[in-house]
Amino acid sequence: AQTVTQSQPEMSVQEAETVTLSCTYDTSENNYYLFWYKQPPSRQMILVIRQEAYKQQNATENRFSVNFQKAAKSFSLKISDSQLGDTAMYFCAFSNTQGGSEKLVFGKGTKLTVNP
Amino acid sequence: EAGVTQSPTHLIKTRGQQATLRCSPISGHTSVYWYQQALGLGLQFLLWYDEGEERNRGNFPPRFSGRQFPNYSSELNVNALELEDSALYLCASSPGTWKNEQYFGPGTRLTVT
């Protein structure tokens, strides 16, 4: 079974600074997807970024980028120029590419606070 | 484009009762997923529906059930409610199996007293 581990329950960062959230996962599959979701206090879960395991290039979405290390099964999220609106719970998630098993497996989350 | 919608926002039930939660996916999405977000337990996969069929089920008892309608909206039913069923229930939809991207609704907060 796949597992996702986020080892940082809480983190804080000053506005405009950079912060990196860690995520490791365990799977025997070779092809899969990895995601970072953001859940602000208003609770709507928002997809931040997506990485396909067969792509070596790290995904980037504006201020959000990932460091995907397939051999190490590591998938960290870097937030540059942090903004107050980035305050939220961040969940790392794994999804198999095999049909019939497309549930998302989530980590426990990291609570990020951006301080003014 | 309208996002995933869920109703009701809040639901209060007593132990032993039944709860029905509803979800409307993004237009064009055929897959609907249900997750339970309970305090201290994180997000747990409940059910996945695609094209009206149940495709996968998480490790939950049979009193958690659901269905998907021809318009791809979905219903989650929880029978014989227990106190530990109190949680935020999130629905997500997906445009198709190959992308694996899931877009979430705002959730239904179920409280069992």
mmCIF file of C-alpha atoms in Angstrom:
data_model
loop_
_atom_site.group_PDB
_atom_site.id
_atom_site.type_symbol
_atom_site.label_atom_id
_atom_site.label_comp_id
_atom_site.label_asym_id
_atom_site.label_seq_id
_atom_site.Cartn_x
_atom_site.Cartn_y
_atom_site.Cartn_z
ATOM 1 C CA ALA A 1 0.000 0.000 0.000
ATOM 2 C CA GLN A 2 1.140 3.498 -0.731
ATOM 3 C CA THR A 3 1.916 5.837 2.140
ATOM 4 C CA VAL A 4 2.671 9.545 2.243
ATOM 5 C CA THR A 5 4.595 11.151 5.080
ATOM 6 C CA GLN A 6 4.813 14.825 5.921
ATOM 7 C CA SER A 7 7.261 15.180 8.773
ATOM 8 C CA GLN A 8 6.590 18.844 9.575
ATOM 9 C CA PRO A 9 3.248 19.285 11.361
ATOM 10 C CA GLU A 10 3.690 23.064 11.537
ATOM 11 C CA MET A 11 5.900 25.662 9.924
ATOM 12 C CA SER A 12 6.058 29.403 9.832
ATOM 13 C CA VAL A 13 7.716 31.881 7.504
ATOM 14 C CA GLN A 14 8.002 35.623 7.203
ATOM 15 C CA GLU A 15 6.196 37.357 4.400
ATOM 16 C CA ALA A 16 8.299 37.583 1.201
ATOM 17 C CA GLU A 17 10.619 34.784 2.312
ATOM 18 C CA THR A 18 10.945 31.277 0.904
ATOM 19 C CA VAL A 19 9.795 28.120 2.635
ATOM 20 C CA THR A 20 10.090 24.442 1.744
ATOM 21 C CA LEU A 21 7.620 21.797 2.854
ATOM 22 C CA SER A 22 8.773 18.185 2.912
ATOM 23 C CA CYS A 23 7.021 15.071 1.710
ATOM 24 C CA THR A 24 8.158 11.496 1.284
ATOM 25 C CA TYR A 25 6.173 8.580 -0.059
ATOM 26 C CA ASP A 26 6.422 4.876 -0.416
ATOM 27 C CA THR A 27 5.294 2.896 -3.445
ATOM 28 C CA SER A 28 6.379 -0.020 -5.556
ATOM 29 C CA GLU A 29 4.854 1.527 -8.670
ATOM 30 C CA ASN A 30 6.960 3.146 -11.359
ATOM 31 C CA ASN A 31 4.320 5.448 -12.782
ATOM 32 C CA TYR A 32 2.222 7.658 -10.569
ATOM 33 C CA TYR A 33 1.222 11.235 -9.866
ATOM 34 C CA LEU A 34 2.090 13.467 -6.961
ATOM 35 C CA PHE A 35 0.194 16.532 -5.868
ATOM 36 C CA TRP A 36 0.293 19.362 -3.403
ATOM 37 C CA TYR A 37 -3.056 20.639 -2.185
ATOM 38 C CA LYS A 38 -3.698 23.727 -0.100
ATOM 39 C CA GLN A 39 -6.554 23.981 2.392
ATOM 40 C CA PRO A 40 -6.975 27.543 3.726
ATOM 41 C CA PRO A 41 -8.946 28.181 6.905
ATOM 42 C CA SER A 42 -12.074 28.531 4.752
ATOM 43 C CA ARG A 43 -11.503 24.777 4.124
ATOM 44 C CA GLN A 44 -11.847 24.566 0.312
ATOM 45 C CA MET A 45 -9.093 22.242 -0.905
ATOM 46 C CA ILE A 46 -7.191 23.772 -3.816
ATOM 47 C CA LEU A 47 -4.803 21.977 -6.174
ATOM 48 C CA VAL A 48 -1.461 23.785 -6.073
ATOM 49 C CA ILE A 49 0.806 21.715 -8.274
ATOM 50 C CA ARG A 50 1.035 18.338 -9.950
ATOM 51 C CA GLN A 51 3.982 16.137 -10.911
ATOM 52 C CA GLU A 52 3.989 13.081 -13.135
ATOM 53 C CA ALA A 53 6.532 10.518 -12.021
ATOM 54 C CA TYR A 54 7.810 9.784 -15.525
ATOM 55 C CA LYS A 55 8.730 13.436 -16.048
ATOM 56 C CA GLN A 56 12.157 14.325 -14.731
ATOM 57 C CA GLN A 57 11.573 18.060 -14.957
ATOM 58 C CA ASN A 58 10.274 19.567 -11.751
ATOM 59 C CA ALA A 59 6.847 21.174 -12.006
ATOM 60 C CA THR A 60 6.473 24.920 -11.462
ATOM 61 C CA GLU A 61 3.389 27.066 -11.000
ATOM 62 C CA ASN A 62 4.212 30.736 -10.478
ATOM 63 C CA ARG A 63 5.662 31.014 -6.947
ATOM 64 C CA PHE A 64 5.250 27.296 -6.285
ATOM 65 C CA SER A 65 7.773 24.719 -7.394
ATOM 66 C CA VAL A 66 8.630 21.171 -6.445
ATOM 67 C CA ASN A 67 11.817 19.226 -5.957
ATOM 68 C CA PHE A 68 10.982 15.728 -7.131
ATOM 69 C CA GLN A 69 13.588 13.096 -6.284
ATOM 70 C CA LYS A 70 12.161 9.822 -7.601
ATOM 71 C CA ALA A 71 14.931 7.560 -6.323
ATOM 72 C CA ALA A 72 14.660 9.036 -2.849
ATOM 73 C CA LYS A 73 10.830 9.089 -3.086
ATOM 74 C CA SER A 74 10.840 12.693 -2.050
ATOM 75 C CA PHE A 75 8.528 15.457 -3.241
ATOM 76 C CA SER A 76 9.059 18.807 -1.525
ATOM 77 C CA LEU A 77 7.173 22.033 -2.198
ATOM 78 C CA LYS A 78 8.956 25.375 -2.337
ATOM 79 C CA ILE A 79 6.973 28.553 -1.921
ATOM 80 C CA SER A 80 8.857 31.665 -2.985
ATOM 81 C CA ASP A 81 7.993 35.225 -1.981
ATOM 82 C CA SER A 82 5.522 33.956 0.639
ATOM 83 C CA GLN A 83 2.290 35.896 0.950
ATOM 84 C CA LEU A 84 -0.192 36.147 3.805
ATOM 85 C CA GLY A 85 -2.709 34.309 1.641
ATOM 86 C CA ASP A 86 -0.424 31.296 1.586
ATOM 87 C CA THR A 87 -1.369 30.594 5.207
ATOM 88 C CA ALA A 88 -3.073 27.198 5.056
ATOM 89 C CA MET A 89 -2.761 23.477 5.595
ATOM 90 C CA TYR A 90 -0.715 21.892 2.841
ATOM 91 C CA PHE A 91 -1.277 18.276 1.916
ATOM 92 C CA CYS A 92 0.979 16.116 -0.173
ATOM 93 C CA ALA A 93 -0.907 13.420 -2.092
ATOM 94 C CA PHE A 94 -0.121 10.372 -4.210
ATOM 95 C CA SER A 95 -2.176 8.799 -6.946
ATOM 96 C CA ASN A 96 -1.623 5.590 -8.794
ATOM 97 C CA THR A 97 -1.925 5.640 -12.560
ATOM 98 C CA GLN A 98 -3.414 2.191 -12.732
ATOM 99 C CA GLY A 99 -7.080 2.079 -13.571
ATOM 100 C CA GLY A 100 -9.329 1.181 -10.702
ATOM 101 C CA SER A 101 -7.006 2.571 -8.071
ATOM 102 C CA GLU A 102 -7.129 6.293 -8.536
ATOM 103 C CA LYS A 103 -7.824 7.411 -5.045
ATOM 104 C CA LEU A 104 -5.607 10.082 -3.570
ATOM 105 C CA VAL A 105 -3.515 9.016 -0.609
ATOM 106 C CA PHE A 106 -2.797 12.028 1.556
ATOM 107 C CA GLY A 107 -0.161 12.888 4.076
ATOM 108 C CA LYS A 108 -1.208 14.277 7.463
ATOM 109 C CA GLY A 109 -0.556 17.818 6.323
ATOM 110 C CA THR A 110 1.685 20.736 7.275
ATOM 111 C CA LYS A 111 0.162 23.828 8.792
ATOM 112 C CA LEU A 112 1.938 26.821 7.291
ATOM 113 C CA THR A 113 1.650 30.262 8.811
ATOM 114 C CA VAL A 114 2.943 33.294 6.955
ATOM 115 C CA ASN A 115 3.753 36.110 9.347
ATOM 116 C CA PRO A 116 3.639 39.795 8.370
ATOM 117 C CA GLU B 1 -16.800 27.598 -14.763
ATOM 118 C CA ALA B 2 -18.627 26.515 -11.613
ATOM 119 C CA GLY B 3 -16.645 24.403 -9.194
ATOM 120 C CA VAL B 4 -17.667 21.330 -7.257
ATOM 121 C CA THR B 5 -20.634 22.062 -5.039
ATOM 122 C CA GLN B 6 -21.764 20.217 -1.958
ATOM 123 C CA SER B 7 -24.862 20.368 0.189
ATOM 124 C CA PRO B 8 -25.653 20.888 2.934
ATOM 125 C CA THR B 9 -22.813 22.929 4.397
ATOM 126 C CA HIS B 10 -23.528 21.657 7.879
ATOM 127 C CA LEU B 11 -25.517 18.673 9.068
ATOM 128 C CA ILE B 12 -26.323 17.748 12.634
ATOM 129 C CA LYS B 13 -27.648 14.284 13.381
ATOM 130 C CA THR B 14 -28.071 12.091 16.390
ATOM 131 C CA ARG B 15 -26.498 8.693 16.844
ATOM 132 C CA GLY B 16 -28.338 5.969 14.957
ATOM 133 C CA GLN B 17 -29.845 8.278 12.364
ATOM 134 C CA GLN B 18 -29.047 8.386 8.663
ATOM 135 C CA ALA B 19 -27.269 11.211 6.834
ATOM 136 C CA THR B 20 -27.372 12.044 3.141
ATOM 137 C CA LEU B 21 -24.730 14.289 1.605
ATOM 138 C CA ARG B 22 -24.838 15.565 -1.952
ATOM 139 C CA CYS B 23 -22.236 16.569 -4.501
ATOM 140 C CA SER B 24 -22.359 18.128 -7.962
ATOM 141 C CA PRO B 25 -19.169 17.780 -9.992
ATOM 142 C CA ILE B 26 -17.643 20.286 -12.345
ATOM 143 C CA SER B 27 -19.436 20.244 -15.686
ATOM 144 C CA GLY B 28 -17.878 17.613 -17.938
ATOM 145 C CA HIS B 29 -16.346 15.625 -15.094
ATOM 146 C CA THR B 30 -17.506 12.020 -14.916
ATOM 147 C CA SER B 31 -15.663 10.838 -11.811
ATOM 148 C CA VAL B 32 -16.677 11.694 -8.270
ATOM 149 C CA TYR B 33 -14.677 10.866 -5.144
ATOM 150 C CA TRP B 34 -15.654 11.058 -1.488
ATOM 151 C CA TYR B 35 -13.188 11.613 1.352
ATOM 152 C CA GLN B 36 -13.588 11.843 5.098
ATOM 153 C CA GLN B 37 -11.501 14.390 6.971
ATOM 154 C CA ALA B 38 -11.782 13.569 10.630
ATOM 155 C CA LEU B 39 -9.852 15.383 13.342
ATOM 156 C CA GLY B 40 -6.581 13.634 13.962
ATOM 157 C CA LEU B 41 -7.097 11.088 11.175
ATOM 158 C CA GLY B 42 -6.363 13.181 8.119
ATOM 159 C CA LEU B 43 -8.028 12.655 4.780
ATOM 160 C CA GLN B 44 -9.280 9.147 4.140
ATOM 161 C CA PHE B 45 -10.596 7.881 0.812
ATOM 162 C CA LEU B 46 -14.186 6.657 0.993
ATOM 163 C CA LEU B 47 -15.634 5.985 -2.439
ATOM 164 C CA TRP B 48 -15.016 6.568 -6.128
ATOM 165 C CA TYR B 49 -17.761 6.661 -8.749
ATOM 166 C CA ASP B 50 -17.279 6.865 -12.474
ATOM 167 C CA GLU B 51 -19.932 6.717 -15.168
ATOM 168 C CA GLY B 52 -22.523 5.709 -12.608
ATOM 169 C CA GLU B 53 -20.565 2.767 -11.226
ATOM 170 C CA GLU B 54 -18.730 2.324 -7.932
ATOM 171 C CA ARG B 55 -15.089 1.805 -8.976
ATOM 172 C CA ASN B 56 -13.261 1.681 -5.681
ATOM 173 C CA ARG B 57 -13.988 1.756 -1.992
ATOM 174 C CA GLY B 58 -11.888 2.687 0.998
ATOM 175 C CA ASN B 59 -11.621 0.863 4.279
ATOM 176 C CA PHE B 60 -15.009 1.901 5.655
ATOM 177 C CA PRO B 61 -17.932 -0.221 6.859
ATOM 178 C CA PRO B 62 -20.880 -0.986 4.542
ATOM 179 C CA ARG B 63 -23.070 1.567 6.286
ATOM 180 C CA PHE B 64 -21.159 4.108 4.187
ATOM 181 C CA SER B 65 -22.669 3.904 0.720
ATOM 182 C CA GLY B 66 -23.488 6.100 -2.191
ATOM 183 C CA ARG B 67 -24.465 6.384 -5.768
ATOM 184 C CA GLN B 68 -23.870 8.442 -8.861
ATOM 185 C CA PHE B 69 -26.720 9.710 -10.962
ATOM 186 C CA PRO B 70 -26.937 9.973 -14.784
ATOM 187 C CA ASN B 71 -26.000 13.666 -14.559
ATOM 188 C CA TYR B 72 -22.839 12.576 -12.648
ATOM 189 C CA SER B 73 -23.911 14.151 -9.371
ATOM 190 C CA SER B 74 -23.458 11.924 -6.376
ATOM 191 C CA GLU B 75 -24.913 11.129 -3.009
ATOM 192 C CA LEU B 76 -23.166 9.742 0.066
ATOM 193 C CA ASN B 77 -25.324 7.966 2.605
ATOM 194 C CA VAL B 78 -24.209 7.103 6.097
ATOM 195 C CA ASN B 79 -26.528 4.787 8.005
ATOM 196 C CA ALA B 80 -26.645 4.061 11.725
ATOM 197 C CA LEU B 81 -24.543 7.110 12.534
ATOM 198 C CA GLU B 82 -21.900 6.813 15.211
ATOM 199 C CA LEU B 83 -20.202 9.601 17.131
ATOM 200 C CA GLU B 84 -16.907 8.934 15.322
ATOM 201 C CA ASP B 85 -18.578 9.685 11.983
ATOM 202 C CA SER B 86 -18.371 13.360 12.882
ATOM 203 C CA ALA B 87 -16.076 14.837 10.265
ATOM 204 C CA LEU B 88 -15.768 17.033 7.219
ATOM 205 C CA TYR B 89 -16.837 15.092 4.134
ATOM 206 C CA LEU B 90 -15.180 16.273 0.961
ATOM 207 C CA CYS B 91 -16.293 15.512 -2.546
ATOM 208 C CA ALA B 92 -13.952 15.814 -5.512
ATOM 209 C CA SER B 93 -14.447 15.437 -9.241
ATOM 210 C CA SER B 94 -12.077 14.532 -12.013
ATOM 211 C CA PRO B 95 -12.217 15.156 -15.761
ATOM 212 C CA GLY B 96 -11.026 11.716 -16.684
ATOM 213 C CA THR B 97 -8.902 8.905 -15.481
ATOM 214 C CA TRP B 98 -5.688 9.757 -17.317
ATOM 215 C CA LYS B 99 -5.073 13.101 -15.623
ATOM 216 C CA ASN B 100 -5.767 11.983 -12.054
ATOM 217 C CA GLU B 101 -6.395 15.586 -11.032
ATOM 218 C CA GLN B 102 -9.128 15.943 -8.493
ATOM 219 C CA TYR B 103 -10.924 19.182 -7.724
ATOM 220 C CA PHE B 104 -12.575 19.506 -4.367
ATOM 221 C CA GLY B 105 -15.786 21.007 -3.116
ATOM 222 C CA PRO B 106 -16.108 23.020 0.104
ATOM 223 C CA GLY B 107 -17.256 19.999 2.101
ATOM 224 C CA THR B 108 -20.119 19.084 4.392
ATOM 225 C CA ARG B 109 -19.484 19.262 8.112
ATOM 226 C CA LEU B 110 -21.333 16.346 9.725
ATOM 227 C CA THR B 111 -21.782 16.432 13.474
ATOM 228 C CA VAL B 112 -23.194 13.397 15.253
ATOM 229 C CA THR B 113 -24.443 13.962 18.791
#
